[in-house]
Coordinates of C-alpha atoms in Angstrom, one line a residue:
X1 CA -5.6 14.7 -31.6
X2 CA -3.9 11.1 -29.9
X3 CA -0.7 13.6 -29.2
X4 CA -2.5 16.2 -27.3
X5 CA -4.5 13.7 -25.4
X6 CA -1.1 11.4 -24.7
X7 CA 0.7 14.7 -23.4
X8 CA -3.0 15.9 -21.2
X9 CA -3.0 12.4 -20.0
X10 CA 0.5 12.3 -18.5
X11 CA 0.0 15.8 -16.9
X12 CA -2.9 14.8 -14.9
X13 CA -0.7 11.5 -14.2
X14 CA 2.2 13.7 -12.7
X15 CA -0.4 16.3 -11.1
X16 CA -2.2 13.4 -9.2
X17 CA 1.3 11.7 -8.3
X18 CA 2.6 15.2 -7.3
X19 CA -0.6 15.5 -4.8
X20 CA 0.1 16.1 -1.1
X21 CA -1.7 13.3 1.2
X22 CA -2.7 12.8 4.9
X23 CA -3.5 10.9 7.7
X24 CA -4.3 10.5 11.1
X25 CA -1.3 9.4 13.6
X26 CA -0.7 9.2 17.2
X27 CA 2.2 8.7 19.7
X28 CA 2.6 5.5 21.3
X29 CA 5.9 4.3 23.3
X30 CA 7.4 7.9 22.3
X31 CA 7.1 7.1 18.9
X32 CA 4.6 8.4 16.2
X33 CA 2.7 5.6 14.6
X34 CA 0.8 5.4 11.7
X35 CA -1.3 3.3 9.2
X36 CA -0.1 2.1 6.3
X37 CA 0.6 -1.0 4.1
X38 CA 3.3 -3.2 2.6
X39 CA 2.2 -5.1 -0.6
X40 CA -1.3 -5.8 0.5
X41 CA -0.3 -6.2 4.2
X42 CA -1.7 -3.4 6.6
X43 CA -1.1 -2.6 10.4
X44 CA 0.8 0.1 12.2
X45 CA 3.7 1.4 11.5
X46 CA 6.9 3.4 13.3
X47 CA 7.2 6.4 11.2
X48 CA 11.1 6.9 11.6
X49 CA 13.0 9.6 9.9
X50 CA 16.3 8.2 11.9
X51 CA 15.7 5.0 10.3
X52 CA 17.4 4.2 7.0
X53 CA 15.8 1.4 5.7
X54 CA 11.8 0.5 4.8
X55 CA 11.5 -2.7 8.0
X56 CA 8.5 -5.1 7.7
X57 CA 8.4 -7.3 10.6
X58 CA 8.8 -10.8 9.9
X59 CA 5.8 -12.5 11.3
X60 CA 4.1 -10.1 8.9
X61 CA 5.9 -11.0 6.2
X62 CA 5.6 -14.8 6.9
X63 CA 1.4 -14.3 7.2
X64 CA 1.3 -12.6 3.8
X65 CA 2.8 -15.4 2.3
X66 CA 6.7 -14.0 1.5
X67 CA 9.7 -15.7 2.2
X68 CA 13.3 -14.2 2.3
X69 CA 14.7 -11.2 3.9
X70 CA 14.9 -8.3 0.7
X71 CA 11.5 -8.0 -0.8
X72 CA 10.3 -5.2 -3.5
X73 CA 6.8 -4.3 -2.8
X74 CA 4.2 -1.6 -3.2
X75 CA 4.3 1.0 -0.3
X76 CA 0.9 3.5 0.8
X77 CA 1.2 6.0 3.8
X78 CA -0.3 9.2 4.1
X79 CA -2.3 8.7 1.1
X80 CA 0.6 8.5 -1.1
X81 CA 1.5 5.1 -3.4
X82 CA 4.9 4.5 -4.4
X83 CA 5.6 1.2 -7.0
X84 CA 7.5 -1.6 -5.9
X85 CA 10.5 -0.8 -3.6
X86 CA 12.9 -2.4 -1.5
X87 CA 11.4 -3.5 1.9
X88 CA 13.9 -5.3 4.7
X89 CA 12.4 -8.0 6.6
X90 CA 13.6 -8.6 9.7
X91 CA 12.5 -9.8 13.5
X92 CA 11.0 -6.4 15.2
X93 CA 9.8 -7.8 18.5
X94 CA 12.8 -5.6 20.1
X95 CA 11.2 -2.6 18.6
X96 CA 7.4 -3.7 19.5
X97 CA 8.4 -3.7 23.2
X98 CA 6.4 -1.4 25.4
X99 CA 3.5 -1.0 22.1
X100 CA -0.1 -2.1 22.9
X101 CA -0.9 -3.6 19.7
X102 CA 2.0 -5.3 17.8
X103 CA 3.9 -3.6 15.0
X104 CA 4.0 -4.1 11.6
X105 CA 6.9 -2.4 10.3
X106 CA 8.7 0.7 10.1
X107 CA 8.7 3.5 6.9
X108 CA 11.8 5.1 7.2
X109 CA 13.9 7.6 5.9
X110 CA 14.2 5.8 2.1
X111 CA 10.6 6.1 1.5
X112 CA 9.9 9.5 4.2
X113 CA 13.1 11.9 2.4
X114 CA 10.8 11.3 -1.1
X115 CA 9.0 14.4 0.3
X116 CA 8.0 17.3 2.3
X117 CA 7.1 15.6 6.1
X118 CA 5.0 17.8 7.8
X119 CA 4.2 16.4 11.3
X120 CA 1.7 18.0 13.9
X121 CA 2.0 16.3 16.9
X122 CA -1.0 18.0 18.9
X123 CA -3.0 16.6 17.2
X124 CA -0.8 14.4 15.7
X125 CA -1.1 14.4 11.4
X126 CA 1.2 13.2 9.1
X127 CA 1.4 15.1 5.9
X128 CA 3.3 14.4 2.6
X129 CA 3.7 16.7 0.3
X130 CA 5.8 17.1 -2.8
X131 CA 9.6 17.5 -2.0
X132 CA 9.8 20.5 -4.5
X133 CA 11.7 22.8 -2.2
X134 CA 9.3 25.9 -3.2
X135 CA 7.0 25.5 -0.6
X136 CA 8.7 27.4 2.1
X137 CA 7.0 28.6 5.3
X138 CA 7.6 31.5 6.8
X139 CA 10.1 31.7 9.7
X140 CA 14.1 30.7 9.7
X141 CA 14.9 27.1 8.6
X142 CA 17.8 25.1 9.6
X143 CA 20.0 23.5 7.3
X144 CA 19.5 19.6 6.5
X145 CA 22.1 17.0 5.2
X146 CA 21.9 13.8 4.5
X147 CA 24.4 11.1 6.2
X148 CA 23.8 8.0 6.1
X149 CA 20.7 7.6 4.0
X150 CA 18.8 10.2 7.0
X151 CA 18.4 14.0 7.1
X152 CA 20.3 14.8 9.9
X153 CA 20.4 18.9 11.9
X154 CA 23.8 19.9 13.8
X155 CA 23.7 19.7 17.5
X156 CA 26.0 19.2 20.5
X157 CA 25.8 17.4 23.6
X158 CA 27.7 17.6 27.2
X159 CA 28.3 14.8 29.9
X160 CA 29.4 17.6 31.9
X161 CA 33.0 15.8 31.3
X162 CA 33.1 15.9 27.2
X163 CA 31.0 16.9 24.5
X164 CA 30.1 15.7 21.4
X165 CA 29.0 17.9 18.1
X166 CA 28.0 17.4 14.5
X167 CA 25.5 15.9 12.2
X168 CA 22.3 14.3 14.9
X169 CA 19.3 12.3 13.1
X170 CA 15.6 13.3 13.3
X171 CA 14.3 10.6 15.5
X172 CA 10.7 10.3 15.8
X173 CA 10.6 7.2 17.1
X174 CA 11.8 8.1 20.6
X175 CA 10.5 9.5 23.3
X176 CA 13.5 11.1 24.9
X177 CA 15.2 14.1 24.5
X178 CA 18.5 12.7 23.1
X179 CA 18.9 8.9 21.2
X180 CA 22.6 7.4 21.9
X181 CA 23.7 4.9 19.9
X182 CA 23.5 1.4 21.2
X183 CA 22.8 -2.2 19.7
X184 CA 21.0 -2.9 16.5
X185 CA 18.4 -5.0 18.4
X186 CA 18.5 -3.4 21.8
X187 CA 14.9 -2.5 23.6
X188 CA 14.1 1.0 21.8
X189 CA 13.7 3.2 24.9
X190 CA 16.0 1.5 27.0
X191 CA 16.9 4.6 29.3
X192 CA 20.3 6.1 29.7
X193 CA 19.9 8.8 32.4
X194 CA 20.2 12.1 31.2
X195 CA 22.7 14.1 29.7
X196 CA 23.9 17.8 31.3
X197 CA 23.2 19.7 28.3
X198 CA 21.8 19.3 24.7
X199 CA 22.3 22.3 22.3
X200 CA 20.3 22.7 19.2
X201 CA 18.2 25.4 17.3
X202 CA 20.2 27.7 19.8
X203 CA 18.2 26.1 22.6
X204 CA 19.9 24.7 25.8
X205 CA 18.0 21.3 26.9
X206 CA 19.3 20.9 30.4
X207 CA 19.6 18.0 32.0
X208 CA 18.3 16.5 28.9
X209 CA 16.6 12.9 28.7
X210 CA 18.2 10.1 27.2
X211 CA 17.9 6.3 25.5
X212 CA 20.1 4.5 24.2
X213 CA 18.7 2.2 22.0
X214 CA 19.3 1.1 18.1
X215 CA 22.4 1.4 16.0
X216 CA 22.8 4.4 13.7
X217 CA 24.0 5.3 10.2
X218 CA 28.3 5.7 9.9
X219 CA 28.9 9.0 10.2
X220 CA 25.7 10.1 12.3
X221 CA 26.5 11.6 16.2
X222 CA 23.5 10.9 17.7
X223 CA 19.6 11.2 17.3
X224 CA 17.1 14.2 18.5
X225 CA 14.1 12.5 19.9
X226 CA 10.0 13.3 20.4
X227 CA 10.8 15.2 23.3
X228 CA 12.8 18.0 21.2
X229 CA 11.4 17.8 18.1
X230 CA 7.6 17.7 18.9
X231 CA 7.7 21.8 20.2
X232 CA 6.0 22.6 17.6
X233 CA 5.2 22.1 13.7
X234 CA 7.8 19.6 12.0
X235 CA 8.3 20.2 8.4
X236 CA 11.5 18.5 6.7
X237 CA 12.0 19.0 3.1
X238 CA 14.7 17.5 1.7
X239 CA 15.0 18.9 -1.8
X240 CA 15.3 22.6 0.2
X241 CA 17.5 21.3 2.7
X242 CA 15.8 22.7 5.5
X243 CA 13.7 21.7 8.2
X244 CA 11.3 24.3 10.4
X245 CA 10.2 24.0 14.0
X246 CA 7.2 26.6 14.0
X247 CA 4.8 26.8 17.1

């Protein structure tokens, strides 16, 4: 009987792993925000699918004792528990500015493209299911890629003079329409005007919104911020390649 009980015990394992979680979040400074922990250290964090990397802040970092700038360390968001994993600890006052409450970090992409994101923003929920690519809504999808370690949707934008095109991250960390690139530790929603026309999901954004804040992955045009994406229902699944915006 051990074998049958071995095999019924790693099924329940994988069917409790494999469970979709949720929590609460809101929008604060354009960006959604949620609560979740590093190791045992709690707080708010950035949810950012533009973001490659996993950030801790460093004065976080420093309270809980750890030393160094690459840790591996137990992450929890959204009711979901991943083992150790690599966690980037850097200085994040430039991405606290404008926040009530300080910062703890940032989940990004690394941890987020694991599964299915679903984000309501009104009222704003942040859901994790299992990236399984079954689990298809109905509706048309767009197509997803990956560059640069973040799912990224093709778009175009116009200065009215040129135009850019091509692969633009999911940025919901922003509260503009349109995320330029700009430096690595440049105030997050520094503004840059606007921009005479965004096209995506075969939707013209006129006189579109812009910042221009925080470098972005090689090979990525530009980002699509709060004010684009949160239209509706986000749901990103990366093993389906496809992302829906449903009302």
């Amino acid at each position: 009987m051990r074998a049958p009980l071995l095999a019924l015990a790693v099924t329940l394992a994988t069917a409790a792993s494999a469970r979709a979680g949720e929590t609460a979040c809101w929008f604060e400074n354009g960006a959604v925000v949620a609560p979740a922990a590093i190791g045992d250290m709690t707080g708010d964090f950035v949810i950012d699918l533009s973001a490659p990397h996993t950030l801790l802040h460093d004065t976080k970092a420093q309270a809980g004792g750890f030393e160094g700038s690459e840790l591996s360390l137990p992450v929890r968001v959204a009711g979901q528990a991943l083992p150790a994993q690599p966690v980037t600890v850097v200085d994040l006052d430039y991405r606290g500015v404008g926040f009530v409450a300080p910062i703890a970090g940032v989940i990004g992409a690394d941890i987020l493209a694991r599964y299915t994101v679903v984000i309501d923003f009104s009222p704003c929920r942040l859901r994790l299911e299992p990236a399984d690519g079954l689990s298809r809504p109905s509706g048309p999808s767009l197509p997803v890629e990956m560059v640069g370690g973040v799912p990224t949707v093709r778009a175009s934008a116009s200065d009215g003079f040129s135009s850019v095109q091509g692969p633009f991250a999911l940025d919901t960390a922003s509260a503009a329409a349109l995320r330029a690139r700009g430096p690595a530790d440049g105030p997050r929603q520094a503004p840059a005007g606007t921009v005479a026309g965004l096209a995506f999901d075969g939707r013209l954004y006129p006189r579109a919104r812009a910042v221009k804040a925080g470098d972005l992955p090689p090979g990525v045009v530009g980002a699509l911020g709060v004010e684009v994406l949160a239209r509706g229902r986000l749901r990103l699944d990366p093993a389906a390649h496809a992302l829906w915006l449903t009302p």
